[in-house]
Amino acid sequence: CLVSFVAYHLGIGFERVALFFDAPEETGEREAVGAVTEYLRGEQGRAAQVQIHLCTHQWWATEERESRFYLRRNQADKVYRDMVELHEAVHDVQARQCLVIDRAIRDAHRDGFDWLLHMDSDEALLVPQHRDARTFFASVAADYDQVVFRNLEAVPESLEIADWFREVSLFKVHQNLLQEDPTEKPHTDKRKERLESWRQKKIAKGADPDDLADNK
């Protein structure tokens, strides 16, 4: 699966793919590293475009000296301290992702990249009107500094999937792309109240209000 992820994104124009392995000592991740390394041996021209970060204790020790979150942890803005403490205290996944992304941002800035896309290894960027991702990002207006992509979750039709990039073709439409069926009866006041109550609970738990907005 990871080889397909790398090959696909290099194929659509990404000039670098940076892979961060959070538990490189575990069998699954060790095998994934080996598979990507073997793939790159056969793709000599691609080897320089793929960075493999093994997030070992030594790797994190380096980040403690260089990460902007660590360097700013004593500033008034609590976001830096909170992120570092969540990582150190409970190995919080979201906190570790933020710290890892900071490393990717620093590397991208150092090397002169204009755009950086953060995604999981089971995701793929699809821009149907652009065969090359670079043409899409070049088309983004200069006054935009962020692009948000709606996630269409894959729906496996089998319990045994070896490579979801090759075997999965069914996807769930993102809720923001759904619209009310005009043939259905309009919501009753009671149903609207239940819907709004559910929405407020989700927002209280940290959900993005825009993701829960009604579609017209």
CSV table of C-alpha atoms in Angstrom, one decimal:
chain,number,residue,atom,x,y,z
A,1,CYS,CA,0.0,0.0,0.0
A,2,LEU,CA,2.7,2.5,0.9
A,3,VAL,CA,4.6,1.8,-2.3
A,4,SER,CA,1.4,2.7,-4.2
A,5,PHE,CA,1.0,5.8,-2.1
A,6,VAL,CA,4.5,7.0,-3.0
A,7,ALA,CA,4.3,6.0,-6.7
A,8,TYR,CA,1.0,7.7,-7.2
A,9,HIS,CA,1.9,11.0,-5.7
A,10,LEU,CA,5.2,11.2,-7.4
A,11,GLY,CA,3.4,10.3,-10.6
A,12,ILE,CA,1.0,13.3,-10.3
A,13,GLY,CA,3.7,15.8,-9.9
A,14,PHE,CA,4.8,15.9,-6.2
A,15,GLU,CA,8.4,16.9,-6.1
A,16,ARG,CA,8.9,15.3,-2.7
A,17,VAL,CA,7.2,12.7,-0.5
A,18,ALA,CA,8.2,12.8,3.2
A,19,LEU,CA,7.3,9.7,5.2
A,20,PHE,CA,7.3,9.7,9.0
A,21,PHE,CA,7.2,6.3,10.7
A,22,ASP,CA,6.0,6.8,14.3
A,23,ALA,CA,6.9,3.2,15.4
A,24,PRO,CA,9.7,2.0,13.1
A,25,GLU,CA,10.7,-0.8,15.5
A,26,GLU,CA,7.3,-2.5,15.0
A,27,THR,CA,7.1,-5.3,12.4
A,28,GLY,CA,4.4,-3.6,10.2
A,29,GLU,CA,6.3,-0.3,9.9
A,30,ARG,CA,9.6,-2.0,9.5
A,31,GLU,CA,8.2,-4.0,6.5
A,32,ALA,CA,6.7,-0.8,5.0
A,33,VAL,CA,10.1,0.9,5.2
A,34,GLY,CA,11.7,-2.1,3.5
A,35,ALA,CA,9.1,-2.1,0.8
A,36,VAL,CA,9.6,1.5,0.0
A,37,THR,CA,13.4,1.2,0.1
A,38,GLU,CA,13.2,-1.7,-2.3
A,39,TYR,CA,10.9,0.2,-4.7
A,40,LEU,CA,13.3,3.2,-4.7
A,41,ARG,CA,16.2,0.9,-5.7
A,42,GLY,CA,14.4,0.2,-8.9
A,43,GLU,CA,13.5,3.8,-9.4
A,44,GLN,CA,16.9,5.5,-9.2
A,45,GLY,CA,15.5,8.8,-10.4
A,46,ARG,CA,12.9,8.9,-7.6
A,47,ALA,CA,15.2,8.1,-4.7
A,48,ALA,CA,16.1,11.7,-4.0
A,49,GLN,CA,12.4,12.7,-4.0
A,50,VAL,CA,11.5,10.5,-1.0
A,51,GLN,CA,12.5,11.2,2.5
A,52,ILE,CA,12.1,8.5,5.2
A,53,HIS,CA,12.0,9.7,8.8
A,54,LEU,CA,12.3,7.0,11.4
A,55,CYS,CA,10.9,8.6,14.5
A,56,THR,CA,13.2,6.9,17.0
A,57,HIS,CA,14.2,8.3,20.4
A,58,GLN,CA,17.3,9.7,18.7
A,59,TRP,CA,15.1,11.4,16.1
A,60,TRP,CA,12.9,13.0,18.8
A,61,ALA,CA,16.0,14.1,20.7
A,62,THR,CA,17.0,16.1,17.7
A,63,GLU,CA,13.5,17.6,17.4
A,64,GLU,CA,13.7,18.7,21.0
A,65,ARG,CA,16.6,20.9,20.1
A,66,GLU,CA,15.2,22.2,16.7
A,67,SER,CA,11.4,22.1,16.8
A,68,ARG,CA,9.7,25.4,17.0
A,69,PHE,CA,7.2,23.9,19.5
A,70,TYR,CA,10.0,23.1,21.9
A,71,LEU,CA,11.9,26.4,21.3
A,72,ARG,CA,8.7,28.3,22.1
A,73,ARG,CA,7.2,26.2,24.8
A,74,ASN,CA,7.8,28.9,27.4
A,75,GLN,CA,6.1,31.7,25.4
A,76,ALA,CA,2.8,33.2,26.5
A,77,ASP,CA,0.9,31.4,23.8
A,78,LYS,CA,0.0,28.0,25.5
A,79,VAL,CA,-0.4,26.1,22.2
A,80,TYR,CA,3.4,25.4,22.1
A,81,ARG,CA,3.6,24.2,25.7
A,82,ASP,CA,0.4,22.2,25.5
A,83,MET,CA,1.5,20.4,22.4
A,84,VAL,CA,4.9,19.4,23.8
A,85,GLU,CA,3.4,18.3,27.1
A,86,LEU,CA,0.7,16.2,25.4
A,87,HIS,CA,3.4,14.5,23.4
A,88,GLU,CA,5.7,13.9,26.4
A,89,ALA,CA,3.0,12.9,28.9
A,90,VAL,CA,0.7,10.6,27.0
A,91,HIS,CA,2.2,10.4,23.5
A,92,ASP,CA,-0.9,12.0,22.1
A,93,VAL,CA,-1.3,11.2,18.4
A,94,GLN,CA,-2.5,14.6,17.4
A,95,ALA,CA,0.3,16.4,19.3
A,96,ARG,CA,2.9,14.1,17.7
A,97,GLN,CA,1.4,14.8,14.3
A,98,CYS,CA,1.7,18.6,14.9
A,99,LEU,CA,5.4,18.2,15.9
A,100,VAL,CA,6.1,16.0,12.9
A,101,ILE,CA,4.4,18.5,10.5
A,102,ASP,CA,6.5,21.2,12.0
A,103,ARG,CA,9.6,19.3,10.9
A,104,ALA,CA,8.2,18.9,7.4
A,105,ILE,CA,7.4,22.6,7.2
A,106,ARG,CA,10.9,23.6,8.2
A,107,ASP,CA,12.4,21.3,5.6
A,108,ALA,CA,10.0,22.5,2.9
A,109,HIS,CA,10.8,26.2,3.8
A,110,ARG,CA,14.5,25.5,3.8
A,111,ASP,CA,14.3,23.9,0.3
A,112,GLY,CA,12.1,26.5,-1.2
A,113,PHE,CA,8.8,24.7,-1.6
A,114,ASP,CA,5.7,26.7,-2.0
A,115,TRP,CA,3.1,24.2,-0.9
A,116,LEU,CA,3.0,21.3,1.6
A,117,LEU,CA,0.2,18.7,1.7
A,118,HIS,CA,-0.3,16.8,5.0
A,119,MET,CA,-2.1,13.5,4.6
A,120,ASP,CA,-2.2,9.9,6.0
A,121,SER,CA,-0.6,7.1,4.0
A,122,ASP,CA,-4.0,5.6,3.2
A,123,GLU,CA,-5.2,8.8,1.5
A,124,ALA,CA,-4.6,10.2,-2.0
A,125,LEU,CA,-5.0,13.6,-3.5
A,126,LEU,CA,-7.4,13.7,-6.4
A,127,VAL,CA,-7.8,16.8,-8.6
A,128,PRO,CA,-9.8,15.6,-11.6
A,129,GLN,CA,-9.3,18.8,-13.7
A,130,HIS,CA,-5.5,18.7,-13.3
A,131,ARG,CA,-3.4,15.8,-14.3
A,132,ASP,CA,-0.4,17.4,-12.5
A,133,ALA,CA,-0.8,18.6,-8.9
A,134,ARG,CA,1.6,21.4,-9.6
A,135,THR,CA,-0.8,23.0,-12.0
A,136,PHE,CA,-3.6,22.9,-9.5
A,137,PHE,CA,-1.6,24.6,-6.7
A,138,ALA,CA,-0.2,27.1,-9.2
A,139,SER,CA,-3.8,28.0,-10.0
A,140,VAL,CA,-4.6,28.9,-6.4
A,141,ALA,CA,-4.8,32.7,-6.0
A,142,ALA,CA,-1.8,34.3,-4.4
A,143,ASP,CA,-3.8,35.6,-1.4
A,144,TYR,CA,-4.7,32.1,-0.3
A,145,ASP,CA,-2.3,30.4,2.1
A,146,GLN,CA,-4.3,27.3,2.8
A,147,VAL,CA,-6.4,24.8,0.8
A,148,VAL,CA,-8.8,22.3,2.6
A,149,PHE,CA,-9.7,19.2,0.7
A,150,ARG,CA,-12.9,17.2,1.5
A,151,ASN,CA,-12.1,13.6,2.5
A,152,LEU,CA,-14.0,10.9,0.6
A,153,GLU,CA,-13.6,7.8,2.8
A,154,ALA,CA,-13.0,4.5,1.0
A,155,VAL,CA,-15.5,1.7,1.6
A,156,PRO,CA,-13.8,-1.7,1.2
A,157,GLU,CA,-16.0,-4.3,-0.3
A,158,SER,CA,-13.9,-7.2,1.2
A,159,LEU,CA,-12.4,-7.9,4.6
A,160,GLU,CA,-9.1,-8.7,3.0
A,161,ILE,CA,-7.5,-5.7,1.2
A,162,ALA,CA,-3.8,-5.9,0.3
A,163,ASP,CA,-3.6,-2.5,-1.5
A,164,TRP,CA,-6.5,-0.1,-1.1
A,165,PHE,CA,-5.1,2.1,-3.9
A,166,ARG,CA,-5.5,-0.7,-6.4
A,167,GLU,CA,-8.5,-2.6,-5.0
A,168,VAL,CA,-11.0,-0.1,-3.6
A,169,SER,CA,-13.3,1.8,-5.9
A,170,LEU,CA,-16.2,2.6,-3.7
A,171,PHE,CA,-16.2,5.9,-1.7
A,172,LYS,CA,-18.4,7.6,0.8
A,173,VAL,CA,-19.4,11.2,-0.2
A,174,HIS,CA,-18.3,13.9,2.3
A,175,GLN,CA,-21.2,15.3,4.3
A,176,ASN,CA,-20.5,18.8,3.0
A,177,LEU,CA,-21.1,17.7,-0.5
A,178,LEU,CA,-24.5,16.1,0.2
A,179,GLN,CA,-27.7,18.0,-0.4
A,180,GLU,CA,-31.3,17.5,0.8
A,181,ASP,CA,-33.5,15.4,-1.4
A,182,PRO,CA,-36.1,17.8,-2.8
A,183,THR,CA,-38.7,15.0,-2.9
A,184,GLU,CA,-38.4,14.4,0.9
A,185,LYS,CA,-40.7,16.1,3.3
A,186,PRO,CA,-39.1,19.1,5.1
A,187,HIS,CA,-37.8,18.7,8.6
A,188,THR,CA,-40.3,19.0,11.4
A,189,ASP,CA,-39.5,21.5,14.2
A,190,LYS,CA,-38.9,18.6,16.6
A,191,ARG,CA,-36.4,16.9,14.2
A,192,LYS,CA,-34.7,20.3,13.7
A,193,GLU,CA,-34.3,20.7,17.4
A,194,ARG,CA,-32.7,17.2,17.7
A,195,LEU,CA,-30.4,17.9,14.8
A,196,GLU,CA,-29.3,21.2,16.4
A,197,SER,CA,-28.7,19.6,19.7
A,198,TRP,CA,-26.6,16.9,18.1
A,199,ARG,CA,-24.7,19.6,16.2
A,200,GLN,CA,-23.9,21.6,19.4
A,201,LYS,CA,-22.7,18.5,21.2
A,202,LYS,CA,-20.3,17.7,18.3
A,203,ILE,CA,-19.0,21.3,18.3
A,204,ALA,CA,-18.5,21.1,22.1
A,205,LYS,CA,-16.3,18.1,21.5
A,206,GLY,CA,-14.1,19.9,19.0
A,207,ALA,CA,-15.8,19.4,15.7
A,208,ASP,CA,-15.5,22.1,13.0
A,209,PRO,CA,-18.8,24.0,12.8
A,210,ASP,CA,-18.3,24.4,9.0
A,211,ASP,CA,-18.2,20.6,8.7
A,212,LEU,CA,-21.6,20.4,10.4
A,213,ALA,CA,-23.3,23.1,8.4
A,214,ASP,CA,-26.6,22.4,6.5
A,215,ASN,CA,-26.1,22.1,2.7
A,216,LYS,CA,-28.5,24.0,0.5
